[in-house]
Coordinates of C-alpha atoms in Angstrom, one line a residue:
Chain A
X4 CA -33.4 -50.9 37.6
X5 CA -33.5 -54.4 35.9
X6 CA -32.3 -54.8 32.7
X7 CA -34.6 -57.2 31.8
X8 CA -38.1 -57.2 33.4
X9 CA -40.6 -59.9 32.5
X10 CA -44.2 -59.6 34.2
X11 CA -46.9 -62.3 33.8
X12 CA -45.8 -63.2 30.5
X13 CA -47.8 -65.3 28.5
X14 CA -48.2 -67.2 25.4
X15 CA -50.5 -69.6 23.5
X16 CA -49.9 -71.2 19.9
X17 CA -53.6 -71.7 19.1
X18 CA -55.1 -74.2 21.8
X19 CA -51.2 -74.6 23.1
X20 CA -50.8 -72.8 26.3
X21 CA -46.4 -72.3 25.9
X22 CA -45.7 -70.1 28.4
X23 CA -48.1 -69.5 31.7
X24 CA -47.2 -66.4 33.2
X25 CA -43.5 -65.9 33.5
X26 CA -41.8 -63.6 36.4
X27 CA -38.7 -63.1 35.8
X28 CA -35.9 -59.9 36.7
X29 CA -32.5 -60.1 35.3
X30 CA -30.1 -56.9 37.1
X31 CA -27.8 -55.3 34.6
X32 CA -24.2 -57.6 34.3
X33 CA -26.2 -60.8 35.3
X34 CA -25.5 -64.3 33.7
X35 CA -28.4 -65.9 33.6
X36 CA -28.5 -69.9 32.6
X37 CA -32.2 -71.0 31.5
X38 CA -32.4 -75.0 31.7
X39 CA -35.5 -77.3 31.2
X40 CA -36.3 -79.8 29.0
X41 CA -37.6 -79.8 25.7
X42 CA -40.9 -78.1 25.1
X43 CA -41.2 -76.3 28.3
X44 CA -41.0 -73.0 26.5
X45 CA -37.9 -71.7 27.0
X46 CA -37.0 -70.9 23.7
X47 CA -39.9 -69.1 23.0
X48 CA -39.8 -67.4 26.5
X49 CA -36.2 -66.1 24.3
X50 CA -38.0 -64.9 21.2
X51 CA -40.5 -63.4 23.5
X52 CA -37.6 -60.8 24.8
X53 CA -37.0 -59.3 21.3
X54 CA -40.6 -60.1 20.5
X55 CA -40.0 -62.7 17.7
X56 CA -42.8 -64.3 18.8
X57 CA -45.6 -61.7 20.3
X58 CA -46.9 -62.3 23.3
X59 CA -50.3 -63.0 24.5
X60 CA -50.1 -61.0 27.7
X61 CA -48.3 -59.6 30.4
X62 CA -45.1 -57.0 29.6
X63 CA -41.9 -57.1 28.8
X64 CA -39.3 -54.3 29.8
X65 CA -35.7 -54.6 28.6
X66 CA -33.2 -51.6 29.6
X67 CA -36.4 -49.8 30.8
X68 CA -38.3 -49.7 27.5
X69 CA -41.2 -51.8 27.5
X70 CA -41.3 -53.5 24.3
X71 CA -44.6 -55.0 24.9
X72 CA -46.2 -51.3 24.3
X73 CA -48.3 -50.8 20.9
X74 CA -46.0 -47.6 20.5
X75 CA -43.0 -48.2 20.8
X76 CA -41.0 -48.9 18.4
X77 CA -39.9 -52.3 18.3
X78 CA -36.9 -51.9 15.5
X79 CA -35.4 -49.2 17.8
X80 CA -35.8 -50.9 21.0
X81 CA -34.0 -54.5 19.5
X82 CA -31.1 -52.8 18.5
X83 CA -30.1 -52.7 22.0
X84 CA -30.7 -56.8 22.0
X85 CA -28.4 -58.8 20.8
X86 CA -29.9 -62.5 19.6
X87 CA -27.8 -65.2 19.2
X88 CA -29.8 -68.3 17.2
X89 CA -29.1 -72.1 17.5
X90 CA -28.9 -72.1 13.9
X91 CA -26.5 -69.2 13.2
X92 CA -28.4 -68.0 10.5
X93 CA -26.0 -65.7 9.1
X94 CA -26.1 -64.2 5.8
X95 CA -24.6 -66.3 3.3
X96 CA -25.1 -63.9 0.3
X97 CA -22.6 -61.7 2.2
X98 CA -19.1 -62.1 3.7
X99 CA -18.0 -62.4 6.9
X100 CA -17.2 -58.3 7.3
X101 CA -20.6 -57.7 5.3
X102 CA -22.4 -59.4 7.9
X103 CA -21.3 -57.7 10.8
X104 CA -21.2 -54.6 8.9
X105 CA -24.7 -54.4 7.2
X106 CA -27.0 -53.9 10.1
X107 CA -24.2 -50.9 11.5
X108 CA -24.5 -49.0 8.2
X109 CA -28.4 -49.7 7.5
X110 CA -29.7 -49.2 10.8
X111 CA -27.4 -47.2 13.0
X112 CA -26.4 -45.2 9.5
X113 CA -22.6 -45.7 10.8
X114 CA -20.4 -44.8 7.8
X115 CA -18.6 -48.0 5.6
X116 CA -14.9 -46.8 7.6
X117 CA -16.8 -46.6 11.4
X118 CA -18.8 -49.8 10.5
X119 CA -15.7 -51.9 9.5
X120 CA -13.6 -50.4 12.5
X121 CA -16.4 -52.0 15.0
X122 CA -16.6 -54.9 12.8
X123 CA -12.6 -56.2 12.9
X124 CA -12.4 -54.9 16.5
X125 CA -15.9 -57.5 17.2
X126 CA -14.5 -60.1 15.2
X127 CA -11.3 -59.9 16.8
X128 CA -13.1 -60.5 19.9
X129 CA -14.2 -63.9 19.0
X130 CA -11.2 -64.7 17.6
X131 CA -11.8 -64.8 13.8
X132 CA -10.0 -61.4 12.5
X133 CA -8.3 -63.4 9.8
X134 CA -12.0 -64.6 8.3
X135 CA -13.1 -61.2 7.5
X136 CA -13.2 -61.7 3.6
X137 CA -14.6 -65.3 3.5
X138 CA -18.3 -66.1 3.1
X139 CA -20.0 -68.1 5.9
X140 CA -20.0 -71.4 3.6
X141 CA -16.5 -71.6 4.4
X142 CA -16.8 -71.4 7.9
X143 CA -16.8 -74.4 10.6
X144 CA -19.8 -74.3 12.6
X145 CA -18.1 -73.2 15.5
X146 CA -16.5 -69.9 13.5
X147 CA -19.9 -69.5 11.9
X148 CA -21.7 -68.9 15.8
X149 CA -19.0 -66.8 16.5
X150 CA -19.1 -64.5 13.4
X151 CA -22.9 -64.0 14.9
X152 CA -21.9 -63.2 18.0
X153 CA -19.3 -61.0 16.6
X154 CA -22.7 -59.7 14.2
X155 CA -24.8 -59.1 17.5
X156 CA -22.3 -57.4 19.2
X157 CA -21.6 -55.2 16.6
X158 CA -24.3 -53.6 17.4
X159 CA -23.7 -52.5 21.1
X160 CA -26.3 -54.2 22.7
X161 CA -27.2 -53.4 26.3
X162 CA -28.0 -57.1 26.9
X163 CA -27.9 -60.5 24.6
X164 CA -29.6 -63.2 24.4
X165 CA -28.5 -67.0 23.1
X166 CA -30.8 -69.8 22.2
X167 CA -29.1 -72.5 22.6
X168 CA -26.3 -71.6 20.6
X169 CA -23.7 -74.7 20.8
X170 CA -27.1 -77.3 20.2
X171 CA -26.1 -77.4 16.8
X172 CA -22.4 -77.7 16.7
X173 CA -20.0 -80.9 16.6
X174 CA -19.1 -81.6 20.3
X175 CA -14.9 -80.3 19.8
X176 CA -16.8 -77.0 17.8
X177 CA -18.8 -76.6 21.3
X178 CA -15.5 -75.4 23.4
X179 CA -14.7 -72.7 21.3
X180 CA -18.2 -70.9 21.3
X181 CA -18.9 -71.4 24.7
X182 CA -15.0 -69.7 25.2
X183 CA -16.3 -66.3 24.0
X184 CA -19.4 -66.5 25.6
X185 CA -17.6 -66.8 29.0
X186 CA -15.6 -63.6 28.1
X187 CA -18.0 -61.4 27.2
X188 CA -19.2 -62.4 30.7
X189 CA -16.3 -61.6 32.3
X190 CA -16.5 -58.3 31.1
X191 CA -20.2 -58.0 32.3
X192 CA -22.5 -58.5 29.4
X193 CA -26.0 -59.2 30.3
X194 CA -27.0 -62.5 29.4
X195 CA -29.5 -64.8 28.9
X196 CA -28.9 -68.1 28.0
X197 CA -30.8 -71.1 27.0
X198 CA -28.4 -73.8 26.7
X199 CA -28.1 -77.5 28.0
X200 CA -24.2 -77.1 28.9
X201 CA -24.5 -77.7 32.6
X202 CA -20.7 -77.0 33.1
X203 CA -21.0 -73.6 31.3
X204 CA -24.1 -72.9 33.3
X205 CA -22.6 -74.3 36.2
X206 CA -19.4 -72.1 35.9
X207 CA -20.3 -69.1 34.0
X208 CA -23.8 -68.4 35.5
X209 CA -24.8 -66.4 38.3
X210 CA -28.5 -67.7 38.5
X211 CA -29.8 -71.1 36.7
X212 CA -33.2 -70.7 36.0
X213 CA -35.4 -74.4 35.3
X214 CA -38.3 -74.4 33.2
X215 CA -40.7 -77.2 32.9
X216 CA -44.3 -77.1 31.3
X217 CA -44.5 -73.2 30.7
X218 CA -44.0 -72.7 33.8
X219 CA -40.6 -71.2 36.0
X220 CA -40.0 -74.3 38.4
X221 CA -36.9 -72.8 40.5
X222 CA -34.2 -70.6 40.0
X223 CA -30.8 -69.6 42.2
X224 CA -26.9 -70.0 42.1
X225 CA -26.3 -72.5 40.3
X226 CA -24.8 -74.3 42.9
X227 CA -28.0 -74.6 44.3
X228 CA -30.2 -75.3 41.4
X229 CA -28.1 -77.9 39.7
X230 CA -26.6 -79.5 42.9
X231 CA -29.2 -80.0 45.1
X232 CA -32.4 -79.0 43.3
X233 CA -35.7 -78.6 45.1
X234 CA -38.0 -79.8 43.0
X235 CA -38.8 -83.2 42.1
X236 CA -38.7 -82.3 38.6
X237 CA -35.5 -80.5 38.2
X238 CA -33.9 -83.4 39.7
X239 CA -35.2 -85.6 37.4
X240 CA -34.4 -83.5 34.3
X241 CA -30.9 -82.9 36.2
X242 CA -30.2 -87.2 36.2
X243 CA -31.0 -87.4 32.6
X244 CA -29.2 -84.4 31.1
X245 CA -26.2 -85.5 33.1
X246 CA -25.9 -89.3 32.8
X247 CA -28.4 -89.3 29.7
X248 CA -26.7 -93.3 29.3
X249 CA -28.6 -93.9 32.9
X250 CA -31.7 -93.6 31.5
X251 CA -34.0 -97.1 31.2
X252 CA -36.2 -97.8 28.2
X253 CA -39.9 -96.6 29.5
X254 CA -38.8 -94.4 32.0
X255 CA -41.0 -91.3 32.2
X256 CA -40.3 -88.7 29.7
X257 CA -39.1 -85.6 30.9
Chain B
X265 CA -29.7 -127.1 -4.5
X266 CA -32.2 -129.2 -6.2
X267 CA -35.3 -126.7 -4.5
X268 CA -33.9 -123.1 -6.0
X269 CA -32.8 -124.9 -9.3
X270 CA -36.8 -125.7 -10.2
X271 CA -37.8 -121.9 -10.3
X272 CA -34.4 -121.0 -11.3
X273 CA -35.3 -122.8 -14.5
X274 CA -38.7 -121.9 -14.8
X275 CA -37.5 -118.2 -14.8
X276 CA -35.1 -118.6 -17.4
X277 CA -37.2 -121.1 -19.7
X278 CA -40.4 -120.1 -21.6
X279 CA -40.8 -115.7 -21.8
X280 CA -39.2 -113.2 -22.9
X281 CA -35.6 -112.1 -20.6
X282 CA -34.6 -108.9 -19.7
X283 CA -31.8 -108.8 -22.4
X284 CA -34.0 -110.2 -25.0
X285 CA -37.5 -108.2 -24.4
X286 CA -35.3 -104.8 -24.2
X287 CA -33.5 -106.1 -27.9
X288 CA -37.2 -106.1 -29.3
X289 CA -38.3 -102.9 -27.9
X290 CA -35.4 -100.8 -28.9
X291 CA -35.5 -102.8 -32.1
X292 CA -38.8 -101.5 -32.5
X293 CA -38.4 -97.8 -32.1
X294 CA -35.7 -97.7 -34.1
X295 CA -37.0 -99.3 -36.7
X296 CA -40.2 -96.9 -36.7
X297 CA -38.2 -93.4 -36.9
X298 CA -36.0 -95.3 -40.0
X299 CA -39.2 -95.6 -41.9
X300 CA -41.2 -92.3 -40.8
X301 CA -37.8 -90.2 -41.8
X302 CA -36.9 -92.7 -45.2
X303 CA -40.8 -92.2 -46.4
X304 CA -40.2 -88.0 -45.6
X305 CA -37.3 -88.0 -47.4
X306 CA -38.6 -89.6 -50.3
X307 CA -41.8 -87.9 -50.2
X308 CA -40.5 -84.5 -50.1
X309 CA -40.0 -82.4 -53.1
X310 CA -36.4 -81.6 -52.5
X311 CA -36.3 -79.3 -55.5
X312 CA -39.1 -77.3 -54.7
X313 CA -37.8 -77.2 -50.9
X314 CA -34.4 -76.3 -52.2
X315 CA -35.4 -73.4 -53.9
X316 CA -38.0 -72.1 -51.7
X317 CA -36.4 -72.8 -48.5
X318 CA -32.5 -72.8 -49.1
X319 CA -31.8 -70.1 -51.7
X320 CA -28.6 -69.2 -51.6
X321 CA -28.8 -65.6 -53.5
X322 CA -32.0 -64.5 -51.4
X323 CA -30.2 -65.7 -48.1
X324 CA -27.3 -63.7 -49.3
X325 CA -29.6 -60.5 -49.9
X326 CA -31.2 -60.5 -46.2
X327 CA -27.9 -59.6 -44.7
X328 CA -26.9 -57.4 -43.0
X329 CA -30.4 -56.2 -42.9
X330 CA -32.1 -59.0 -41.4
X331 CA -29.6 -58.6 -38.4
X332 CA -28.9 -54.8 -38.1
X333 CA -32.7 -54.2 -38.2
X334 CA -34.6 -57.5 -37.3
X335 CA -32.5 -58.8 -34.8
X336 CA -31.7 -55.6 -33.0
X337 CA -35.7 -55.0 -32.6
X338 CA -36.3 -58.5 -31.3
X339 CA -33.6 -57.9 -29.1
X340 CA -34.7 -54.1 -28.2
X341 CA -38.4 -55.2 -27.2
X342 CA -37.6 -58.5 -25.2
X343 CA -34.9 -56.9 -23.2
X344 CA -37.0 -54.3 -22.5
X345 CA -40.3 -56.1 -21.6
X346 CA -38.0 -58.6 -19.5
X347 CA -36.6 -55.4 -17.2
X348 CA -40.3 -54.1 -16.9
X349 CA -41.7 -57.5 -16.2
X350 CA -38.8 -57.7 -13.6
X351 CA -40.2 -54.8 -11.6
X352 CA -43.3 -55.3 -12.2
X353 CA -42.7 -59.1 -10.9
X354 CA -41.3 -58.3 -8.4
X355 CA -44.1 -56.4 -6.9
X356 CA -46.8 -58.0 -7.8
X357 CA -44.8 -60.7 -5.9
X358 CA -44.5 -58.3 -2.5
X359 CA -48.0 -57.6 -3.1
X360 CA -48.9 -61.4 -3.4
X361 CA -46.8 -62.1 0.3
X362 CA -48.2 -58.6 1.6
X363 CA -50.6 -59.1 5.1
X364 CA -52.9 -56.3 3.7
X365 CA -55.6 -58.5 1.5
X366 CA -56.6 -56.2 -0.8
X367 CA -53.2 -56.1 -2.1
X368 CA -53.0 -60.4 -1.9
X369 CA -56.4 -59.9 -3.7
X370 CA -54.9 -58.0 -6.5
X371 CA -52.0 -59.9 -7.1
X372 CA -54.0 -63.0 -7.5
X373 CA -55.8 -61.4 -9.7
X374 CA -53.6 -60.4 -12.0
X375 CA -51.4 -63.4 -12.3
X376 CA -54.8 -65.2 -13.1
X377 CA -55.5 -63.1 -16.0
X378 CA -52.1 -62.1 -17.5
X379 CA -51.4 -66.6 -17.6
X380 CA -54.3 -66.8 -18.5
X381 CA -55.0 -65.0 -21.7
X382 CA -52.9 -65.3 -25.0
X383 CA -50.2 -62.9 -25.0
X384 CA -51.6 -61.9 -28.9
X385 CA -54.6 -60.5 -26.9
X386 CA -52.3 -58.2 -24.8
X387 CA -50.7 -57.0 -27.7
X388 CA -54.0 -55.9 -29.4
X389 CA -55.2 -54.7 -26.1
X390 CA -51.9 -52.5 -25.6
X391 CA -51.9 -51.5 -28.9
X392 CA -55.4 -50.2 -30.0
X393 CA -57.3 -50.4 -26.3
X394 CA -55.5 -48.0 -24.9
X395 CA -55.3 -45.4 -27.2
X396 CA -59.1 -45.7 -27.5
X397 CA -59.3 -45.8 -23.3
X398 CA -57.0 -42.5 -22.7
X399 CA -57.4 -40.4 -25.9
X400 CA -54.2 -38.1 -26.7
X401 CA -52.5 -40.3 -24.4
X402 CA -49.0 -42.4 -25.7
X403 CA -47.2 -44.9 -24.0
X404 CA -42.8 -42.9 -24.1
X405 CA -41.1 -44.9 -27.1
X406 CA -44.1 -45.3 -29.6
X407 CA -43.8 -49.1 -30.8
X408 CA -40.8 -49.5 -28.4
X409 CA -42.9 -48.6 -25.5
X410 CA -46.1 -50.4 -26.6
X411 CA -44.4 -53.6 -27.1
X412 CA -42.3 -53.4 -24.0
X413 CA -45.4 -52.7 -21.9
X414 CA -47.1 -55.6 -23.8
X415 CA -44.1 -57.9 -23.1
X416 CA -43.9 -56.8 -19.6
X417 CA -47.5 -56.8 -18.4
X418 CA -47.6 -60.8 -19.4
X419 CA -43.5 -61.7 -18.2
X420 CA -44.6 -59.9 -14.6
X421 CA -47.6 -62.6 -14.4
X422 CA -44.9 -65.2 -14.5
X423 CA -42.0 -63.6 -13.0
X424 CA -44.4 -62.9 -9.7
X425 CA -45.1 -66.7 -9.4
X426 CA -41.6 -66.9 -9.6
X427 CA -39.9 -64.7 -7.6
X428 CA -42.5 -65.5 -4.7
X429 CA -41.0 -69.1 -4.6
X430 CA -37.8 -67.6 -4.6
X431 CA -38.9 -65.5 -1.4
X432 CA -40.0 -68.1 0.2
X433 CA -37.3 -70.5 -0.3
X434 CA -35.3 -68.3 2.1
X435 CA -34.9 -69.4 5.2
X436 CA -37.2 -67.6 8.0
X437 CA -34.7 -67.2 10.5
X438 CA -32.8 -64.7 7.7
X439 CA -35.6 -62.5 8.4
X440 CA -35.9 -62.9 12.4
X441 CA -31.4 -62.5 12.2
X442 CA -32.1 -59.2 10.5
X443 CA -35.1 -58.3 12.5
X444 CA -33.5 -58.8 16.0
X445 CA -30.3 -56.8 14.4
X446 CA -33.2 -53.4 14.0
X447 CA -34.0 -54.0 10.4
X448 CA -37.4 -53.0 9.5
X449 CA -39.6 -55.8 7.8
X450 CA -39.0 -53.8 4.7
X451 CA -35.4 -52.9 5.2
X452 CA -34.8 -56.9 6.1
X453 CA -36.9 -57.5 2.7
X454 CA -34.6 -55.5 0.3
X455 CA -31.1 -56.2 2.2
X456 CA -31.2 -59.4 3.2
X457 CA -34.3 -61.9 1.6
X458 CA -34.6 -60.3 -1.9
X459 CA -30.8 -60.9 -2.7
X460 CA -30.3 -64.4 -1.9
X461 CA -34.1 -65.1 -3.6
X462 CA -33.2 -63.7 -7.1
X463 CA -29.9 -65.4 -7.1
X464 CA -32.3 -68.5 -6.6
X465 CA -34.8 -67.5 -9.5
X466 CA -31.9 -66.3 -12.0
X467 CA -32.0 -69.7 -13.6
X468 CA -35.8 -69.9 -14.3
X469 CA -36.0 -66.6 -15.1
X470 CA -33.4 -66.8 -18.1
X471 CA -36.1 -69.3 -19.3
X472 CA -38.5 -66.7 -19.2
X473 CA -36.3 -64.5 -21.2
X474 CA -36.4 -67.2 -23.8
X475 CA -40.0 -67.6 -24.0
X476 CA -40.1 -63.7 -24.2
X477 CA -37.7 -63.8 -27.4
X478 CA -40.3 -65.7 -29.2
X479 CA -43.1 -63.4 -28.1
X480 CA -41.8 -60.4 -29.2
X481 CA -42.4 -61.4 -32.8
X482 CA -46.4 -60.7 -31.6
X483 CA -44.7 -56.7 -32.0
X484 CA -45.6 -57.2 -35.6
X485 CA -49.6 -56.8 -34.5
X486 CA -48.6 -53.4 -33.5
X487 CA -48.2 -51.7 -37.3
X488 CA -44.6 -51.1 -37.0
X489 CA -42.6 -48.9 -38.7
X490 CA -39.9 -50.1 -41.9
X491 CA -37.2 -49.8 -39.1
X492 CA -38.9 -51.4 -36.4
X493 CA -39.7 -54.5 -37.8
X494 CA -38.4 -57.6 -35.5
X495 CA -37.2 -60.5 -36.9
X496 CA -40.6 -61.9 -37.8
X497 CA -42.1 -59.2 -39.4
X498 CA -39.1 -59.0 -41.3
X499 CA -38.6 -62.5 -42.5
X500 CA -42.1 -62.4 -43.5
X501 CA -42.2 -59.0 -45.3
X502 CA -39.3 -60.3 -47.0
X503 CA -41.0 -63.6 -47.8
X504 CA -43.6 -62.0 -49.5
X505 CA -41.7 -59.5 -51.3
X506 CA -39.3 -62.2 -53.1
X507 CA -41.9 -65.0 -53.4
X508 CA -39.7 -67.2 -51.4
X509 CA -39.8 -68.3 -48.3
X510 CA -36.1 -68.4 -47.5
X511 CA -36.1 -65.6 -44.7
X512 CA -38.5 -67.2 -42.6
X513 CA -35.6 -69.8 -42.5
X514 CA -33.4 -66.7 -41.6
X515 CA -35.6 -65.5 -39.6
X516 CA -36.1 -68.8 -37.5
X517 CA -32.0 -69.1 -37.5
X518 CA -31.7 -65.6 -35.7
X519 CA -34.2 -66.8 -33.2
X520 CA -32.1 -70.0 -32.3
X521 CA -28.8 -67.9 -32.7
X522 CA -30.5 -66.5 -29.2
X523 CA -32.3 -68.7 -27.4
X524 CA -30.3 -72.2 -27.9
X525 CA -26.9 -70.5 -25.8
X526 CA -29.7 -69.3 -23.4
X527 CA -31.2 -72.4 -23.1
X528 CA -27.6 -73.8 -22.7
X529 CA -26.7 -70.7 -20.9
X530 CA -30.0 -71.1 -18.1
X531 CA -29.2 -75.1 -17.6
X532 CA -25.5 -74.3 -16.6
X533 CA -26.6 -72.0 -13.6
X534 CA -29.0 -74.3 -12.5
X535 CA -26.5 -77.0 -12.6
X536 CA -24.1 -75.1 -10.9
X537 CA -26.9 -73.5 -7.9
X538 CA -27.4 -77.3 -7.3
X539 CA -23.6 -78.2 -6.6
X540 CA -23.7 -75.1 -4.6
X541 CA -26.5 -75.5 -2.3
X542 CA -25.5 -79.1 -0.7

């Protein structure tokens, strides 16, 4: 059974038509890199998963409960996602151990000693076990993502899911992140990832799948898919993400 | 040279400068307030005032009285309308964000009529309507409870306004980082958005503590008791008593004995919220 099992999804913003029937199957321990270029829905194809943004048909079934089911209940079913964001979002009103701790003890009811045990041990993970009293204003960018991976994991998801979590750190923040990331893979998380870091989807993926205009263009090894692409598109989107200095005044958008 | 000297000169020449037309101006204020003040001074019967407004002996006389009775009253009924109109803020403020419109409807509603009327007509409305409404029935605390109620029912109208900018000054992707961790809407409302928006509204809210100092003299509408007199009451019972108008003075002191380090008090956290937002 798929982890992750998207059929016909769909979604429209009013008139805007975002996302026209996605199928997609991610197996259980995959890596999945999801690439395209601005607009083209993958993020909300993301917040679809864990049903931040509702969708406007088809069904989504993630470690065989299908979320997109009137009765089921939706706070249940995302603790077992884990959602990174490209804007951290942690909680600033509470320190680094009170964010990774507050969702253990008010939703899994894990008592304060339990909760902080996961905590240090998730935190240690990402390498920040000596943060665990500072609040997140004191945090580089980079130690802030981690703390909310750290957060997520906390939680013993069965897969996780990052929206393009390095977009909004300094470039020498980027390493650090992407670091963990590649080690949670190691040791087979399930994971979706929008990102534009073609060597991290390059190395760290198993499939790279290319969006364009709501739609899934192609998707394989990422050898494949980012080396010699198919589609006319991809290639194009490919050239500018990787030389984005190439790029003429009045070119075509992508 | 010779073409920017000509309009060089003709700027300098003729009207009024800068330096010179600022001179006159302040010139002019000032030398408005020196008159208004210099004609109230000499104007003024500064025996009469003396004697009615700064006696000495009857000053003397209100203490400790004035403070042990007035002052802990006007302190008793604000505090306590502030904590009810806290609550009761902070619902009608859920209620006003709620998706259910009835309960939007409501809210609205309220906050339209509670700013809206004179908080002297809730007073009289909590005081004799609702004895009259619900016969046999008392509000817990006699005068203590019908003036907190007053006090509260008009702070929640403001409070709700707001605490709901408070609300919604917090970031939405708090609520979709608790949400994707399990929280319920509810549970991501009281852990994780309600905390960070009172921190924001502490600073208006401490001016809505002052403005609810000053209303609580309206408790004298509600035929209080000797011992339950606020500050007003008192100073004006006291007034009348002596023929002198010296506790009002007193009375007006007490008030700014409050509210003034509030004021200061409600300025510093904004002050220091700025600094700490970036």
């Amino acid at each position: 059974m798929s982890a992750i099992e998207i059929r016909d999804l769909r979604k429209t913003f009013g008139e805007l038509e975002v996302l026209r029937g996605i199928d997609l199957s991610i197996e259980s321990g995959e890596v999945v890199c999801v690439i395209g270029p601005s607009g083209s829905g993958k993020s909300t194809l993301l917040r679809c998963v864990n049903l931040l943004e509702e969708p406007s048909g088809g069904t989504i079934t993630v470690d065989g409960v299908e979320l997109t089911d009137p009765d089921v209940d939706i706070d249940a079913a995302r603790r077992r996602i884990g959602m990174v964001f490209q804007s951290f979002n942690l909680f600033p009103h509470l320190t680094v151990l009170g964010n990774v701790t507050v969702a253990q003890r008010k939703v899994l009811r894990r008592d304060r000693a339990e909760a902080e045990r996961v905590a240090r041990a998730n935190l240690e993970r990402v390498g920040l076990a000596d943060k665990v009293e500072e609040y997140p204003e004191k945090l580089s960018g980079g130690q802030q993502q981690r703390v909310a991976i750290a957060r997520a994991l906390a939680m013993d998801p069965a897969v996780m899911l990052f929206d393009e979590p390095t977009s909004a750190l300094d470039p020498e923040l980027v390493g650090d992140v992407l670091g963990v990331m590649r080690g949670l893979a190691d040791e087979g998380m399930t994971m979706v990832v929008v990102t534009h870091e073609m060597s991290f989807a390059r190395e760290v993926a198993d499939r790279v799948v290319f969006m364009d205009g709501g739609v899934v263009v192609e998707q394989g090894p990422p050898d494949r898919v980012i080396a010699s692409p198919e589609h006319e598109r991809t290639r194009t989107f490919l050239a500018r993400v990787l030389d984005p200095a190439a790029a003429r005044v009045g070119e075509v958008d992508v | 040279m010779a073409s920017t000297s000509e309009p060089a000169a003709a700027a300098r020449g003729g009207g009024l400068t800068r330096r010179r037309r600022r001179r006159l101006v302040l010139g002019g204020e000032y030398g408005v307030f020196v008159i208004a003040v210099g004609l109230a001074i000499a104007l003024a019967d500064w025996h009469a005032l003396h004697i009615n407004f700064l006696n000495w002996s009857v000053a003397r006389d209100l203490f400790p009285d004035i403070i042990t009775i007035g002052l802990r009253n006007t302190v008793a009924f604000t505090v306590s309308g502030f904590v009810l109109g806290l609550v009761g803020g902070l619902v009608i403020a859920l209620m006003r964000l709620s998706s259910a419109l009835p309960f939007r409807w409501f809210a609205m509603a309220y906050i339209e009529v509670f700013r809206g009327l004179p908080a002297l007509l809730i007073f009289i409305f909590v005081g004799t309507g609702i004895p009259l409404a619900f016969p046999g029935f008392e509000l817990p605390g006699g005068v203590y409870g019908q003036a907190a109620v007053s006090l509260g029912l008009v702070a929640a109208a403001y409070m709700a306004e707001t605490i709901r900018a408070g609300i919604e000054a917090v970031p939405r992707g708090q609520t979709e980082a608790a949400r994707s961790l399990g929280m319920s809407q509810f549970r991501a409302m009281r852990t994780i958005v309600i905390p960070q928006a009172l921190r924001v509204v502490i600073p208006p809210l401490t001016n809505e503590l002052v403005l609810l100092f000053k209303d609580s003299s309206l408790a004298l509408f509600l035929g209080v008791l000797l011992s339950q007199r606020e500050l007003t009451k008192f100073g004006r019972d006291a007034a009348s008593q002596l023929g002198n108008t010296t506790p009002i003075l007193v009375a007006g002191l007490c008030y700014l004995l409050i509210t003034i380090p509030l004021g200061y008090l409600a300025r510093r956290l904004e002050a220091r919220q700025k600094r700490g937002r970036r």
